XYZ file of N, CA and C in Angstrom:
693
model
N -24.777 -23.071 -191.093
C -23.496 -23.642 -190.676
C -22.808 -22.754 -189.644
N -22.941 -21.528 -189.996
C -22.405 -20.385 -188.908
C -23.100 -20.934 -187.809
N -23.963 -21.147 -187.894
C -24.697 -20.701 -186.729
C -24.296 -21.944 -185.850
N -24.093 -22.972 -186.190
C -24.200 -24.137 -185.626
C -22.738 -24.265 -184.843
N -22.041 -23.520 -185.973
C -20.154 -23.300 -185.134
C -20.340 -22.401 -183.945
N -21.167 -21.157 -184.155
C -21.228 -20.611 -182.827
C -21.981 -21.410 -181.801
N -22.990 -21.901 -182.169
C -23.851 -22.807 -180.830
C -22.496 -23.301 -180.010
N -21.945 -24.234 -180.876
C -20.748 -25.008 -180.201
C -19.633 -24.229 -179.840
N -19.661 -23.086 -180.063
C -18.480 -22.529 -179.342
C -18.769 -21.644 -177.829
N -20.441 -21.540 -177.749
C -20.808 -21.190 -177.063
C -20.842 -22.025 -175.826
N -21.543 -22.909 -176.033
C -21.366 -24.077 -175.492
C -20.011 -24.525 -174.684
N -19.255 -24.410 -175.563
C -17.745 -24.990 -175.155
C -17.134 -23.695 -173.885
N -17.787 -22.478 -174.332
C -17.491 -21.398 -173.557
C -17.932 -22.119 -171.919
N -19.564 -22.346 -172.261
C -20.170 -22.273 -170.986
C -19.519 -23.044 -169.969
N -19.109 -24.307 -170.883
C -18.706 -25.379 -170.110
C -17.299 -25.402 -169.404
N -16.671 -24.495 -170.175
C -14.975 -23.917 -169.705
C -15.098 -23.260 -168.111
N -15.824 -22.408 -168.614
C -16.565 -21.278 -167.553
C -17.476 -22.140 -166.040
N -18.031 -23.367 -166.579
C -18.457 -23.749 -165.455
C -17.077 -24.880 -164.861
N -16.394 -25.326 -165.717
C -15.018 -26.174 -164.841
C -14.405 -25.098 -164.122
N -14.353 -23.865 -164.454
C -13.277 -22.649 -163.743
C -14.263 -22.457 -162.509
N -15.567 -22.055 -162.429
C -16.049 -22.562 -161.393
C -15.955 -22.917 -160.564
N -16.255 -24.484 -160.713
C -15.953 -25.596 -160.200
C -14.510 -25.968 -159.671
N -13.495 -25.616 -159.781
C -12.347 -25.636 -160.168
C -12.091 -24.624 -158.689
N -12.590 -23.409 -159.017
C -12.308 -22.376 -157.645
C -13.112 -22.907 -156.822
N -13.878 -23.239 -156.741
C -14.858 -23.875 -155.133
C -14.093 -24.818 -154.780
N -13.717 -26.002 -155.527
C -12.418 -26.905 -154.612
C -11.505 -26.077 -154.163
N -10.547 -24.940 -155.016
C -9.726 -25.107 -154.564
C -10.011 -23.925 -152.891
N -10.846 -23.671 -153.137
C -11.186 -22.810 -152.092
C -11.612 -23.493 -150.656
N -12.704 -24.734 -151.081
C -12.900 -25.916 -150.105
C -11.419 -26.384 -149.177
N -10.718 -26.501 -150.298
C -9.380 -27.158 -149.999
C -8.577 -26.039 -149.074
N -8.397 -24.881 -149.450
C -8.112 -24.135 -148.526
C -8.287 -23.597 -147.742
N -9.974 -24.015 -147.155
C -10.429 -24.046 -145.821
C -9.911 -24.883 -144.734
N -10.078 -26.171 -145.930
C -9.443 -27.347 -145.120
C -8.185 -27.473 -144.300
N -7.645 -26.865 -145.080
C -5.837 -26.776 -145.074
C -5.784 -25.971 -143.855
N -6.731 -24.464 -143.840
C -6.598 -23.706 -142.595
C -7.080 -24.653 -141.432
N -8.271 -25.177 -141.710
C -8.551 -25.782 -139.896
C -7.899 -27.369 -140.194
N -7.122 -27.515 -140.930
C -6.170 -28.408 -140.215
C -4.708 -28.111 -139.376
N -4.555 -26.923 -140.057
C -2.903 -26.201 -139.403
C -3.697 -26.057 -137.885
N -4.894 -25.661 -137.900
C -5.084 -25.002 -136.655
C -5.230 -26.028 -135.821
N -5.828 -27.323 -136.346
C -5.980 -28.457 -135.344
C -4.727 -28.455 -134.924
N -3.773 -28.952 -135.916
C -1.983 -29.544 -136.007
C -1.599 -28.758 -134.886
N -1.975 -27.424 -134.901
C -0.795 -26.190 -133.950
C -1.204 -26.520 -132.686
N -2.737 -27.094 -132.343
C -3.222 -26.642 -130.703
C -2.619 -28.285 -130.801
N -2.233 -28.957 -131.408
C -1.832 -30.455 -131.162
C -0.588 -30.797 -130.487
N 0.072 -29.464 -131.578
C 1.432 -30.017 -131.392
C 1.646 -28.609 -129.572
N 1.087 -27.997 -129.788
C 0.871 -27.193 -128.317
C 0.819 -27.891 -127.319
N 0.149 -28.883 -127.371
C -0.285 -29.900 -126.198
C 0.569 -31.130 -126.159
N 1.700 -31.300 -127.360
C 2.536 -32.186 -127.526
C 3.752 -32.057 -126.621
N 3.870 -30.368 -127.150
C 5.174 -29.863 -126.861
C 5.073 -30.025 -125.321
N 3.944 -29.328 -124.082
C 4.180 -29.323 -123.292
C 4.298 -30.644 -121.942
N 3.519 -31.790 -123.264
C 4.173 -33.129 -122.575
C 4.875 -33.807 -122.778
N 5.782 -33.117 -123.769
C 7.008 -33.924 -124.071
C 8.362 -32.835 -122.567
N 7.242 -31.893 -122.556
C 8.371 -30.849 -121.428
C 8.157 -31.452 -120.262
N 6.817 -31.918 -119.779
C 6.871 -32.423 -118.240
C 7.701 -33.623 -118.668
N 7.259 -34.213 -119.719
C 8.270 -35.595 -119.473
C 10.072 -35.400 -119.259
N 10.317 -34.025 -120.169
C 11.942 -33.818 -119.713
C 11.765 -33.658 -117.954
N 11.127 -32.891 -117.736
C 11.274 -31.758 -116.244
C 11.071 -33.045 -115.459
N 10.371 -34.174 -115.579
C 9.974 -35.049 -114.379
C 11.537 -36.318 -114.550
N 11.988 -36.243 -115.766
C 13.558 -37.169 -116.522
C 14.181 -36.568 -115.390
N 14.310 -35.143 -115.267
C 15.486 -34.190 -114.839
C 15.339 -33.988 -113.166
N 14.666 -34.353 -112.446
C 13.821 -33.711 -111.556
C 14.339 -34.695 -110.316
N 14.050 -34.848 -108.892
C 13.684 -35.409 -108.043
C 12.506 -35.812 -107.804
N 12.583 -37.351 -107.751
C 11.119 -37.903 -107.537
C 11.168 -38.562 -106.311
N 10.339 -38.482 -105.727
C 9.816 -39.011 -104.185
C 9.560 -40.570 -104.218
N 9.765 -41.425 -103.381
C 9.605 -42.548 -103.099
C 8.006 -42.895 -103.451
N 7.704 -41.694 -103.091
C 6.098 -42.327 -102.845
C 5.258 -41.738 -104.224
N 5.857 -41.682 -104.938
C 5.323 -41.301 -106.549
C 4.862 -42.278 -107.413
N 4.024 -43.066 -106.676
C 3.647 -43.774 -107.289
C 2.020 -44.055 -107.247
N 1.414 -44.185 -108.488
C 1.575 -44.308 -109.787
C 1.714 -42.825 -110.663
N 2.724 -42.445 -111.497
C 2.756 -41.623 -111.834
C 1.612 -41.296 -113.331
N 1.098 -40.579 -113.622
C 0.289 -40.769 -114.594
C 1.071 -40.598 -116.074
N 0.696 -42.179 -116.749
C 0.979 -42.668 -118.414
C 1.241 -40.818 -118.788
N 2.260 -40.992 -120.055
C 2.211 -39.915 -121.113
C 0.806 -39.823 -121.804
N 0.508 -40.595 -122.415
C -1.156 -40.879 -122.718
C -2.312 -40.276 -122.456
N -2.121 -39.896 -121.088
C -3.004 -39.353 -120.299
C -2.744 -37.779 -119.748
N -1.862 -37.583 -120.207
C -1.483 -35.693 -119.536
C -2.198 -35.000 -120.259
N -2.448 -34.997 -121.618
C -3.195 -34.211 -122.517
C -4.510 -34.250 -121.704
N -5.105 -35.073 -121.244
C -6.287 -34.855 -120.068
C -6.399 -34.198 -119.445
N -5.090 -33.714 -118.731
C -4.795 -32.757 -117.294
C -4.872 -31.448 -118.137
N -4.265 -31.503 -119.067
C -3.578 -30.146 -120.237
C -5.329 -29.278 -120.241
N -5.998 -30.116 -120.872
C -7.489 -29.561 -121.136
C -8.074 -29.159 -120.094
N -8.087 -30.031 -119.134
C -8.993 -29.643 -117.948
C -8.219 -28.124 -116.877
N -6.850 -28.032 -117.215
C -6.634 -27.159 -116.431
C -6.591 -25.728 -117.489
N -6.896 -26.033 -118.763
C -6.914 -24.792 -119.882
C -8.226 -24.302 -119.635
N -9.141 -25.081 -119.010
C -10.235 -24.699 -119.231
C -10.979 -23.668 -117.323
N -10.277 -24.915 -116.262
C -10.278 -23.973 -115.397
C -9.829 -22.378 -115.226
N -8.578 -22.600 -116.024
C -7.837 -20.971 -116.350
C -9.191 -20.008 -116.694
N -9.537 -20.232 -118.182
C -9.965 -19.675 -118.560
C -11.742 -19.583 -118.061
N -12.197 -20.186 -117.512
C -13.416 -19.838 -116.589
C -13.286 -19.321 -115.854
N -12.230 -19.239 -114.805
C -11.811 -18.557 -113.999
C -11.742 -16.769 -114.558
N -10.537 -16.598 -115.394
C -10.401 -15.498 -115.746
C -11.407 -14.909 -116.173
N -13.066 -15.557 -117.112
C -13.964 -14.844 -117.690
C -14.654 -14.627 -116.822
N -14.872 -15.657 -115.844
C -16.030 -15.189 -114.344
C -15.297 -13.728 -113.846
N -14.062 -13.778 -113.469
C -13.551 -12.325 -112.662
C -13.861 -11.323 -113.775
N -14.078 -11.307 -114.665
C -14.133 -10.286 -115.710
C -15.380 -9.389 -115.804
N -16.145 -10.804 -115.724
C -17.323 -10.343 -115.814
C -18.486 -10.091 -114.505
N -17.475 -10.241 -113.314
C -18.021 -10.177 -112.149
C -17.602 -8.611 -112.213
N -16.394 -8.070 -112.889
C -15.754 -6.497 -112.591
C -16.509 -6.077 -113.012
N -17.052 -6.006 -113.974
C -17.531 -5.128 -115.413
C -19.224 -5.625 -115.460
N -19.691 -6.206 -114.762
C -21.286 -5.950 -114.681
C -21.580 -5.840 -113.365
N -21.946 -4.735 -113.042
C -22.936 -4.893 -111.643
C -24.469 -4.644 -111.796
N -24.772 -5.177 -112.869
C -26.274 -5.638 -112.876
C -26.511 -6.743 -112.926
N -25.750 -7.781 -111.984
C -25.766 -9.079 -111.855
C -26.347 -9.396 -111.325
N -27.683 -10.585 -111.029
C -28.647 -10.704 -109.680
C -27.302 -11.494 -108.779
N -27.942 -11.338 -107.891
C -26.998 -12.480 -106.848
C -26.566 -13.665 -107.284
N -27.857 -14.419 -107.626
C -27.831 -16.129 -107.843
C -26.579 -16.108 -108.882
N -26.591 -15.270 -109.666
C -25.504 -15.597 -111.375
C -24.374 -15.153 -110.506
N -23.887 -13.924 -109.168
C -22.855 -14.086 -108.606
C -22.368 -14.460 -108.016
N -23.111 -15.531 -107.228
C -23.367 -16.796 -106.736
C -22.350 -17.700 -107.570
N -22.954 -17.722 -108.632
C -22.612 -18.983 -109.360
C -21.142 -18.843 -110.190
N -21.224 -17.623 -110.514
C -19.433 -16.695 -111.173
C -18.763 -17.063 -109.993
N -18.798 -17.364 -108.962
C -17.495 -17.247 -108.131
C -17.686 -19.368 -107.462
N -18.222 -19.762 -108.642
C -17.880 -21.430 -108.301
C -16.394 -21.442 -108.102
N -16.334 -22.468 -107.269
C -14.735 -23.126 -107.694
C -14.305 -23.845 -108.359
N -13.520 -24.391 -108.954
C -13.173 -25.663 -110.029
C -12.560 -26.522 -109.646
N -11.266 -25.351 -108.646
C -10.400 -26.383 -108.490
C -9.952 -25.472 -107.296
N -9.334 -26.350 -106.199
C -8.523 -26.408 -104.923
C -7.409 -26.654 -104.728
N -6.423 -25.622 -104.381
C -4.955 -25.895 -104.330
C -4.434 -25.441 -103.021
N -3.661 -26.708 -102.678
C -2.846 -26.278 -101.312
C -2.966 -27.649 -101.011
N -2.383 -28.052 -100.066
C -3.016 -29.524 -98.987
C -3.586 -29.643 -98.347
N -3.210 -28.350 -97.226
C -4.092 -28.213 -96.360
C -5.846 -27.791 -97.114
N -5.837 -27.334 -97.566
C -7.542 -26.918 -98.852
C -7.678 -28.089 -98.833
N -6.665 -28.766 -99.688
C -7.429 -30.110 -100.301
C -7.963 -30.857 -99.770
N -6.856 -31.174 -98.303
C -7.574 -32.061 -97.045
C -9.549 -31.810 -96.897
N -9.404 -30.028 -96.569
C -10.447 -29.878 -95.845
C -11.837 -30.105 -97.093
N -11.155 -30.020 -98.283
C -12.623 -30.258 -99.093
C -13.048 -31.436 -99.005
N -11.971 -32.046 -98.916
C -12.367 -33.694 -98.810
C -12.991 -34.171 -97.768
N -12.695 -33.932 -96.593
C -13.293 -33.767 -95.708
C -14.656 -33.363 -95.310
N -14.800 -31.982 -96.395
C -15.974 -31.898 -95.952
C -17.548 -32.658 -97.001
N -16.826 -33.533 -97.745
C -17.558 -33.975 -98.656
C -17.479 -34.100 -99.904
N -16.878 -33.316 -100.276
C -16.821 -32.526 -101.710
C -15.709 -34.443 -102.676
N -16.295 -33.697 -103.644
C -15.639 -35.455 -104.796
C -15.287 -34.449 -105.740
N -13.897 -35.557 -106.139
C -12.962 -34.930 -106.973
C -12.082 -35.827 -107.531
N -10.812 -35.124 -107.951
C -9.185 -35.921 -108.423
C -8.329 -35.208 -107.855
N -7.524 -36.041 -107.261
C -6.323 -35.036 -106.495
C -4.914 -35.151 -107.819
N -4.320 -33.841 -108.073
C -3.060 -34.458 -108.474
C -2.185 -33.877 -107.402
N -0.609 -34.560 -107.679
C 0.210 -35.028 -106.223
C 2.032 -34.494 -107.006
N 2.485 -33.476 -106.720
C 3.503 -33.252 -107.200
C 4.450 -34.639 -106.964
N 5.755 -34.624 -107.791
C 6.183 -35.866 -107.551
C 7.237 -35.194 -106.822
N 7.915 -33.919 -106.554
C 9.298 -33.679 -105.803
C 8.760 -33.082 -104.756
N 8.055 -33.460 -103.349
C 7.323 -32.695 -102.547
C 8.694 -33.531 -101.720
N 9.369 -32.304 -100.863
C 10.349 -32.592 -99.928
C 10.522 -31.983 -97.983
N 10.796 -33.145 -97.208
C 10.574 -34.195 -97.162
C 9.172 -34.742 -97.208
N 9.538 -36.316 -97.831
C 8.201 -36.774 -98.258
C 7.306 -37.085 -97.083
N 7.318 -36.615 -95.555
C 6.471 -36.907 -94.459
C 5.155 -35.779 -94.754
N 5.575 -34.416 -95.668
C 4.454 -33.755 -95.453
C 3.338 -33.859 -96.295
N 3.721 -34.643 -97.497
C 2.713 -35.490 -97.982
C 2.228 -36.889 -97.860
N 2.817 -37.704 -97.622
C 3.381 -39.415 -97.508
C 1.438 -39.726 -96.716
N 1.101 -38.968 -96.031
C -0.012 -39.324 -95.598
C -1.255 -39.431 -96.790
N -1.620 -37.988 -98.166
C -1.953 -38.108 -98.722
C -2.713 -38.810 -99.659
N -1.850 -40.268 -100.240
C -2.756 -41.063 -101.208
C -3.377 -41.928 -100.179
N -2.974 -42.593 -98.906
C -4.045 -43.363 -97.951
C -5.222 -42.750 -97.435
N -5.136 -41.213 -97.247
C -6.094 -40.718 -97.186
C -7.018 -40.173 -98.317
N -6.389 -40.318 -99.280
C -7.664 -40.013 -100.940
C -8.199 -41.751 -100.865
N -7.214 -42.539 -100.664
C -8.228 -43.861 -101.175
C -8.897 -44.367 -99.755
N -8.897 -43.767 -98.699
C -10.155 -43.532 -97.496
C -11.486 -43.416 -98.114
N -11.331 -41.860 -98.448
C -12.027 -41.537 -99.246
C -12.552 -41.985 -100.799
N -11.916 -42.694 -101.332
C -12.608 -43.103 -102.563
C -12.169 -41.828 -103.341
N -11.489 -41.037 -103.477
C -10.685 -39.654 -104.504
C -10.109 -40.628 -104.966
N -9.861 -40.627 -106.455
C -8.830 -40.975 -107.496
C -7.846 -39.259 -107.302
N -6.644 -40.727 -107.161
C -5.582 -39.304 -107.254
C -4.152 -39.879 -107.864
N -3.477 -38.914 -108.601
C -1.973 -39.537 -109.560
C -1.053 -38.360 -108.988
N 0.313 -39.110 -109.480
C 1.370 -38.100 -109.243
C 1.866 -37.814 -110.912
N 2.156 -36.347 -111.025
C 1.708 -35.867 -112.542
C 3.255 -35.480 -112.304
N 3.698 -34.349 -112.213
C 5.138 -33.480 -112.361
C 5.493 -33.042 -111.323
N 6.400 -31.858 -111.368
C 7.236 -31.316 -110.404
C 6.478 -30.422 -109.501
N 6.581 -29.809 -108.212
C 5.738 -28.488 -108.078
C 6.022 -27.335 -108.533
N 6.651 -27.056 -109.611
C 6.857 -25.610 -110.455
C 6.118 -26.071 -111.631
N 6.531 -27.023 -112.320
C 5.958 -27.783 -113.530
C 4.097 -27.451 -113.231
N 3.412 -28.138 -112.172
C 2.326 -27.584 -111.927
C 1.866 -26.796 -111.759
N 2.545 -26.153 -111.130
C 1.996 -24.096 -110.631
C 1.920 -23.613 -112.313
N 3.158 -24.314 -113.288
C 2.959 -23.607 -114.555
C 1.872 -23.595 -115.156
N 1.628 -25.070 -115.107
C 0.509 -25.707 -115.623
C -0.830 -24.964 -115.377
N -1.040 -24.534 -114.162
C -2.079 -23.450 -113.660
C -1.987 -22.010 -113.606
N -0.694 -21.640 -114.522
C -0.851 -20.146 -114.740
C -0.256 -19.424 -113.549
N 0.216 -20.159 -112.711
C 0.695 -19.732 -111.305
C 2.118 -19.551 -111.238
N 2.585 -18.895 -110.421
C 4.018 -18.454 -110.508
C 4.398 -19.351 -109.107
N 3.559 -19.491 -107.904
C 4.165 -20.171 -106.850
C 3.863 -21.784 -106.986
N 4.969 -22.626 -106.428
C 4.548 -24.076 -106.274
C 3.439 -24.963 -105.980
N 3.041 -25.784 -106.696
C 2.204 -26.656 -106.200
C 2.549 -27.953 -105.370
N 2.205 -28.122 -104.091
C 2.357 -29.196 -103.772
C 1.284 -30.599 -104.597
N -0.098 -30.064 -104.153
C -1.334 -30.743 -104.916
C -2.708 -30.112 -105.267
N -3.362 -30.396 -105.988
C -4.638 -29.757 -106.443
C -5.776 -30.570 -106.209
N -6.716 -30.424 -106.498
C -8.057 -30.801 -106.251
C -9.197 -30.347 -107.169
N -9.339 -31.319 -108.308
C -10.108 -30.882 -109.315
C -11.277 -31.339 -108.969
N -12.105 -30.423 -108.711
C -13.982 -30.769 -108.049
C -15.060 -30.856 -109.386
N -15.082 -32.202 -108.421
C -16.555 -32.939 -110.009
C -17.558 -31.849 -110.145
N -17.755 -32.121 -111.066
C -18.998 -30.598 -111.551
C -20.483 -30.841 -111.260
N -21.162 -29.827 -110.451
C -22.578 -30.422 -110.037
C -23.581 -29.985 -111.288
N -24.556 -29.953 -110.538
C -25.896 -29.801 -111.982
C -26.002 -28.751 -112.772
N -25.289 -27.309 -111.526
C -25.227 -26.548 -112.241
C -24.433 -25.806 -113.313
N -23.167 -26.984 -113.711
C -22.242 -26.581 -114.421
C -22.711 -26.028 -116.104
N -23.887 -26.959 -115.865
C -24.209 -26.009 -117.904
C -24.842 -24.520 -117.798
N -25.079 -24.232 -116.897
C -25.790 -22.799 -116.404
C -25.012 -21.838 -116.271
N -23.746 -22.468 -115.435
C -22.301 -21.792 -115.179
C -21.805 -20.978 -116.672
N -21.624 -22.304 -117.265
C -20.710 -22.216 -118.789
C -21.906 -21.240 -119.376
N -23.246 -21.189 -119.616
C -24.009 -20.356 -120.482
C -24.047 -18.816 -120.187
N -24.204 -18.889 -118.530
C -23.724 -17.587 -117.777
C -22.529 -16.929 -118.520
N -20.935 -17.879 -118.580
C -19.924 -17.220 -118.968
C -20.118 -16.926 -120.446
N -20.493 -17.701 -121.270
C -20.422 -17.845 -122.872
C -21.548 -16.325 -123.261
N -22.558 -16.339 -122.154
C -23.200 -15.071 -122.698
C -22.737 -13.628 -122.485
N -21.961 -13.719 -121.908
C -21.116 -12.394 -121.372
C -19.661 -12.235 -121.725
N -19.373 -13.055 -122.419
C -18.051 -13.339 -123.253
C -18.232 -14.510 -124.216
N -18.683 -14.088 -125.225
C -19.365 -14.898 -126.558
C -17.821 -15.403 -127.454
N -16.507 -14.200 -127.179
C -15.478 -14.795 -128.101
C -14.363 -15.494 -127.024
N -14.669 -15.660 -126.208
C -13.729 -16.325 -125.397
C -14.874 -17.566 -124.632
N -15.354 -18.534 -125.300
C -15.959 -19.399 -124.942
C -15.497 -20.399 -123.808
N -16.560 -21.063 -123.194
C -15.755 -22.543 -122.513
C -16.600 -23.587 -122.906
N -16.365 -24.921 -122.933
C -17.158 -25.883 -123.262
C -17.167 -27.441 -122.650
N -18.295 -28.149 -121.872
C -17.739 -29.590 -121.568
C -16.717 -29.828 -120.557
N -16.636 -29.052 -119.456
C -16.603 -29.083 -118.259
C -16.560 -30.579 -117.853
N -17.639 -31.190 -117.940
C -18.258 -32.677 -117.914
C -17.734 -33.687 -118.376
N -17.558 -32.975 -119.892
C -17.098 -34.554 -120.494
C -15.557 -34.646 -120.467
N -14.283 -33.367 -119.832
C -13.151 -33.261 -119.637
C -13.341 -34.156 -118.275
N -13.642 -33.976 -117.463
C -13.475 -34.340 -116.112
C -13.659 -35.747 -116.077
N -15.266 -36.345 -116.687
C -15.426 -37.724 -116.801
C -14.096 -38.060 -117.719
N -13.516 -37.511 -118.787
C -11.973 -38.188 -119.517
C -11.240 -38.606 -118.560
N -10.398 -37.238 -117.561
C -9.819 -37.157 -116.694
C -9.520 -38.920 -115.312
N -11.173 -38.487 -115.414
C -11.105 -39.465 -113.752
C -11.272 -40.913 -114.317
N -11.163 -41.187 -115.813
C -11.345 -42.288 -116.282
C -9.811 -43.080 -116.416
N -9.124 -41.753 -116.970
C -7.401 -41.998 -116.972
C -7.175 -42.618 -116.208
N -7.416 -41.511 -114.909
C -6.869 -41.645 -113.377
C -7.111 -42.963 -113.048
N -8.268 -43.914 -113.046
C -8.894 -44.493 -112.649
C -7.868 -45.750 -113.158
N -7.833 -46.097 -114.200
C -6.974 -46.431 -115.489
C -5.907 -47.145 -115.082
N -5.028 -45.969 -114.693
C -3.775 -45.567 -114.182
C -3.481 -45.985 -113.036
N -4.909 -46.308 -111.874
C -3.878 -47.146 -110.637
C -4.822 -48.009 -110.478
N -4.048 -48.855 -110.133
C -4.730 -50.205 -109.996
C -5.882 -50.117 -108.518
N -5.767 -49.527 -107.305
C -6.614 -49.239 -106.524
C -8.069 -48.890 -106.896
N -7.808 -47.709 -107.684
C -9.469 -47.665 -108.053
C -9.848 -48.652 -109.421
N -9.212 -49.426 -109.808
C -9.857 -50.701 -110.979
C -10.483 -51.986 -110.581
N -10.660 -52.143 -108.857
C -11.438 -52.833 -108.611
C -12.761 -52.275 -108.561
């Protein structure tokens, strides 16, 4: 009879012991969860905050006659990514162009791609010389004669191009302290996954990723967004 009370109390032990278990792995699951959801929530509401700010700054602002089509709220979080990501390719290529000179050529070649083109006069001449892209188009560029030529000449060309914010609002947007009139985000050629593996191997904790599939988002918005390029 003893014996049979201990079986069962043993038993009852094991089984206590395996709910406590069980019990800490959820709640531990759960508080993984909880962490990479704050972290989603924070880079969310990061990207919230700063288009709920162009939307004050462009409310508050001078807008040009010729600001039109301005690009949907909907669609800025597009611009948000693609220019987080130029930043930061940018900054890891110069880094790692300082700090290795056992670089062959071709990889320094390829560290000093461009992404993106800023100025008008730049922008003109890339376009010009071939190069495919998205133009964005400050909306307070004053007087409007020194741009006003601009969107007839992107849809010459076949460039999808929008008017996004202010030219301080943009320079911010790019980490820049001086004004933007307009930019020129250049479609990515073949060698963009070579680029990104180049950077990711020489700076493993400061990654970049999808170059490609930001840009195809991007020019899909754009596209979206004015009725010119939806035929």
């Amino acid at each position: 009879m003893k014996e049979d009370i201990n079986k069962l109390k043993n038993n009852n032990d094991s089984n206590l012991s395996n709910d406590e278990e069980e019990h800490s792995v959820d709640d531990e699951g759960s508080i993984n969860k909880d962490e990479n959801n704050n972290n989603n929530k924070e880079k969310k509401k990061g990207y919230e905050k700063i288009i709920e700010d162009i939307k004050e700054e462009n409310k508050n602002s001078y807008v040009s006659k010729i600001s039109e089509p301005m690009l949907k709220k909907k669609y800025l979080k597009n611009v948000l990514k693609i220019l987080d990501y130029v930043y930061y390719a940018k900054l890891n290529s110069s880094q790692i162009l300082k700090t290795n000179n056992s670089l062959d050529e071709e990889k320094q070649k390829l560290l000093k791609k461009k992404l993106i083109v800023i100025g008008l006069t730049q922008v003109i001449k890339c376009i010009r010389k071939g190069y495919s892209g998205i133009v964005l188009i400050a909306i307070d560029v004053f007087p409007i004669n020194i741009i006003c030529h601009l969107p007839s000449f992107c849809e010459q060309y076949k460039i999808p191009y929008t008017f996004v914010t202010t030219k301080n609002k943009l320079a911010h947007l790019c980490k820049l302290k001086r004004s933007i009139t307009c930019l020129f985000i250049l479609k990515p050629d073949i060698h963009i996954s070579t680029y990104e593996q180049t950077i990711n191997q020489h700076c493993p904790k400061k990654k970049i990723h999808n170059y490609q599939k930001l840009y195809d988002k991007l020019i899909s918005a754009v596209k979206k967004n004015h009725p010119f390029f939806q035929s």
